[in-house]
Structure formats: C-alpha cells, structure tokens
Amino acid sequence: MDKIYADINELIDKLEIRNSQTISFHHHLREGDKVMETVIAALSHRGIRDLRLCCSSIMRCHDFLVDYVKNGTISRIETSGLRGELGRFISEGNMDHPVIIRSHGGRARAVSDGERKIDVAFIAASNADELGNATGITGKNAFGSLGYGIWEARNAEKTVIVTDDLSSAVLEQISISQSETDAILLVEQIGVSGKIKSGALKIKSDPLTMRIAENTARFLMNCGIELNNRAIQMGSGGISLQTMNYLKSHLIEKEITFKFAVGGITENLTGLLEEGFVDSLMDVQSFDSCCAASMATNRNHHEVDVNTYANPLNPNNLVNSLDIAILSALEIDLDWNVNVMTGSDGKFMGAVGGHQDVAEGSDLTIIVAPLIRGRIPVLTNRVNTLVTKGKDIDVFICEYGICVKEENESLIRTLSDNGFKVHTLKELYEKTVRYVGSPAKPEYADKTTAIVQDRYGNTLSEIKLLLK
Amino acid sequence: MRPEKSWRTLLYVPGNNPSMIQRCDVYGADAITLDLEDSVGPARKRQARFLIKNALQRLDFTSDVMIRINSIRTGMWQEDLEMIDLTKIKAIRVPMVESEDDIRRLSDYLYLREKGSGLATGSISLLPGIETALGYINREKIIHSCERVAGVGFGSEDFITDTGVCRENLKFIKLELVLCAKAYGKCFIDNVYPDFSDLEAFREDCERARKFGADGKSIIHPSQIKTANEVFSPSPEEIERAGEILAEAERLNTGDAFNYKGQMVDKPIVDRCRQILKLGGTNG
C-alpha cells in the first residue's frame, strides 16, 4: 500500500512539508505521548523551521518543545493548556509570538471556520489498518476516544495516522475513516504504555476533597432540580469523582439514572455506566485505560468528536444539552469569573480544556474547589487570568459550604427551606482575607506571552510577561 | 448518671500546624483540641502557643474548642495558657493527671483568669486524662475534685508504658473509669485509634467503646469523624422508637409502667428515651 511509511523522512518528502506551515497533534496519549517528539525531531533534523504547532493540549512530557522553540523549528504555539518547563519558558517571554489558548470547542471552531488552517495533522492511533482506517479503541497501546483526532482528520489539509500497531485486516471499530487519511506512519511506539494506560486521574480521598464532595452531593440532593434523566458533566477533578460516590445511595433510593455523561471519561464513569446510574457515556477524551475496553464492549459508551462535543458554531453540540456541570478552578473572583490557566503567582499551570464550553452550555454550572489551598486563597477579588466568564457560573461549593449567585433567588430559597445556609462570595472572601490575608498580585511587563480566546475567537485575556 | 456535658468526637490538631488548624473546623467534630502536648516537639512549643493564640483570634470555629496543655508536672502549663484568650475556649484537656491536687491547682488559676476576662467563674471545663497507674488509683478523687471536671479521658499508650498492662486487658481499666465518671455525672472519652487508614476496624473500636459506656472518642484524623459521630449518636431507628415511647408516656400521663409493643416501659426507660432524643438533637 503506498500510503504506508516506515521512514518519516520519506513521508516528509512526500507531503512536502515546508517552513511556516501549521502542524497539529492531539493529546489523547496524555503524559505517555511520544508521537509529537518523534515527528518534530525529524522535521527539525530536516531543517524545517518556523512551524506553527497547533495541538489540542500540551502536557509535561512535551517540555522538549523548549529546545525546538530555541532552535527555531517551532515559532508559534496554539493549545488548550500550558504547564511545566514549557509553561515557565513562555511565561518568561521567550517566544516572539504569543501563545494562543483556546478551549476544546473554540479550537474545533477555529480549525473548521477558517481561522486556523491545519496543513498536516499527525494523529496518533493505537490501531490502524492498511487501508488507512484508524482508532484508539484497539491495539496494544489503546487509549480510548479519538475525539480530537476525528475532527482534525476532517479539517486538515493532510492527515497522517501515526501508529505502532498496523493490522492487515480491516479494523472492527473505525474512528477515522480511510477517506480522511493521506498517509500512515509506522513507529516503534506511539507512547510509553505505562503512562498512557495509568489512570490520568487518581481519585483523591483526603478529608478536604471528601468534605467538598459531600457538600456538592448534598447540594445536588437538595437543590430542587430533578436529577433523573439529566445530562451531566462531572469534570475530572478528585472532588467531582468523589461527589458521585456520595450520590450513589441517593440515586439508588430515588431510582435516578442520568441520561448521559459527557466530556473526559474516567474509570469512575465507566463503572457508573455498568451499574446503571447513567444511560450513556459520550466520550471525547478517555482518561483511564479501561475506557478503551468499555468502548469496545459497551454499546452505550460512545466516541464523540470535539465538534459534536463543544463547537459553538454547531447548534447540536452536546454541551448545549447539559443540565448540570461540575468544574474546578484555580481561582474564582467576586464577579464569579474563573481562572484555570495560571496560578496565583501568574505561572502557567493548567488548561482551559472544555471549561468555557461546558460553563456556557450547561443550564447549571457548579465550581467546586477549596476556599483556600495551602495558604493561597482560591476566592480572590480579581482572577489573575480570566478564562471563563462569571455570567456562565451559578454556584460555588467549597469546604465551608455553598455559595449561590444572589440573583438566583429561587435556588437560594429552595436550599434555605431545606436547611442549608447559603453563603455569599463576599462573606467567604472576607473569611479568606481574615484567614490568610491578601497575597500580593504578580507583576507583569508589557509584553504579551499568551492570549486566551473565548469560544468564538475573541480575545478574553492577555497574559503578560511575568516579572521576576 | 448521664453526663451533663459530652462530646462524640474530639479532634486533636497539632498546635504548630497552621494548615491543619485553619481547616480543622470543617469536618464536623463536636470539639477541636488544639494540642500543645505530645504532637508538638519541645523546640516548637512556643511557636505553637503563638499560632493557637492567633488562630483563636482570627478563625471562626463552630465546634467547641479545647486546648490540651502540657502536664501540670512539666511546669509548662502556665506558659501554655498565658496568651490564650479563655473566652474562646470551652475546656482544657489535662494530660497525665495523677492527683486531685493537679486539678485544683489548675482550677484556682482558671478562677483568677476567668474573673479577669469577665467570664463566669467555672465556665472553662476540664477534661483530665488518666494515663498512669497512680492516676487510675486516684480516679475517683480526680473526677470528683471540682465542678469544672466535665469528664475524663484515657491515654492507652502512656498507660501501657507506665503499667505493663497489655492492650487486651485495658477494657477492665476503662470500664472502671466509665463507672467512676458516670457515678458523678461526667462523661468518658475513649482513647485514640491510631490507624486512621482502617475505618472498619475503627468503627469496631468505637462500637466496643460505646458498649462499655464511653460517650465519645478522641480522634487523630478527620476521616474518623463521621464514623465516630455515627456510632456515638443514637440511630434514626432508636430516635424514632424513643419518640414513640415518649409520646405514648405523655398520652397516658400517669407515670405508671405501661406496655409498649410487648415491652414493659417504666421510668428508667422513659428517662433513657429522653436522653436519646437529646443526643439525637446533636446529631451532625
């Protein structure tokens, strides 16, 4: 088959990859990814320069990118998240062009509405066949959903499937069709299997997490919202995961089944599917190794692409159907704005992910976080980086209790009637000041190191060069 | 005699750990014990006193706050209490008490401090800890030494060290302490269970303690609080039954014994039902 390449240099020649083009990768392999480094090393070795790197997100295993920015191979980066050494490198102003940060839905819009043309998409797949069909559900390094890759393949000028497991037989499950595939690159290993397969999320069970989870579960049980047949996004944080554990006995007693759960799918959620607490899982990204097996065997565990998940220009997207969303935060301010990108010290340490998409789409958006992390207040007078607008947030739950937007009088009344004390943000903020004071805000220079867009491509915040 | 005051859960928090002190009140313990004794090394006692002083000024506590001072015999107890705002605490836990004189000395000191703070005299309670053979021998004198004594605790590890009595035989010691406490209307607080990762074993330990009459448990980790609160509270079924019996007693209004669903109910049972409802009202 003339689509199959074992030598990346042949592939580079065939695709005529040139300077200044845009290449893309997904982050389904999470901290185990080897594909990005393999490809970029080869491109750099060939002297290709000034590339725009447009990924669904960047993990700590991608810290090698610092070297390729320094040598000019990569000159622009677009991503959902920044962390680790690369995050530090960028916050110190070492890139000439600001990094563009988008939500998953915002990126789905950008690659399809013309804002960002992808010249070559390199899509890791744990299994491909000789015709060019590909999936993440089967293969020796199966990772589950190819939600970001599927949309990439449909929109990129050229699509390269990168795999370490090529089948001669046609795949039983096809995520990306052969029609979308221009080439298949065979590599020794798409990733470090231990890190692909290891639970991306460890369910935390420390007392603080449990307390907030218990408060969240009690809120859901007493907020007056009918939970049966609702669509829910749980988020991937420890608090969200433990909340479901607290809810279980209530779900059983009231015979509640969620219509579907969407977003990043965890082992916890596959368990809920098996136990009948949720009818369907809509998987745009799999966070645990068991998800691949679940998708392979359970007809109600669906793979969805990111356009279906959260593209704001897609009126039928899933986030618009959400009833309840539970999301985390690095910071929340008195106007209910949320920061999930930078710490209180201004350094990159997170990702937008689907935060903006889910918050805007969901009928009820709940932020769960400790009021104070260590000695750093999560609730602040003004977030360092605006990522999700306050208008899309409804409730904040911490270890001290529940806080509802004052204009939601009906919800406040229902909770009060059920014996809950409902706090205001101002009251909790005064508590944080009393407990830990007001930390000094980071100081910035004029240079913009990153731009956070909203879902529609508008600039929401500019992250400036951090002064030491 | 049922104790006037008791707590189901008393969470120890090292006095030199600001993060733990800041958070300790959210977990639902009936009482927080800010510790200046065993969990704080000698070099950090002073730091811990400042931290506790500031914590009492700045933090909001919904649980009762107690301080565990250093043993009377160490001579540090006065320094421990000097900078504490007594208006912010409910009780003092006194470790290694061996005679009624320990309690009286502390009580006299508190009397003067209460007067100086505008507190009603006697408002700060004491919870002595029996942790040695001599303390055990003098248990009745200690428990009955003054009105401030609200109850008594037991320190199993120090007791084992002092006496060589093996763990399996501590139940006899504890039962004696329970009887002594209850004879004078005081509570008994059972010792800590150090393995906080094994909640099943902890529940069994709490249930054993409840069965020999303990009113509550000293706690070393927030994960233990929910279990201990459940065990030391009447169950919903017990509360419901107690309510029904009291309602029937009130309906009959004779004070005579009566038949309730095949059980003879007389005054002791009616009194116990009242206690259950009172305890049930404090259910977290």
mmCIF file of C-alpha atoms in Angstrom, chain A residues 197 219 235 310 379:
data_model
loop_
_atom_site.group_PDB
_atom_site.id
_atom_site.type_symbol
_atom_site.label_atom_id
_atom_site.label_comp_id
_atom_site.label_asym_id
_atom_site.label_seq_id
_atom_site.Cartn_x
_atom_site.Cartn_y
_atom_site.Cartn_z
ATOM 1 C CA LYS A 197 -2.647 3.424 30.492
ATOM 2 C CA PHE A 219 -26.394 20.397 47.171
ATOM 3 C CA GLY A 235 -15.205 17.121 35.422
ATOM 4 C CA ALA A 310 -18.443 21.603 22.018
ATOM 5 C CA LEU A 379 -11.557 33.025 46.091
#
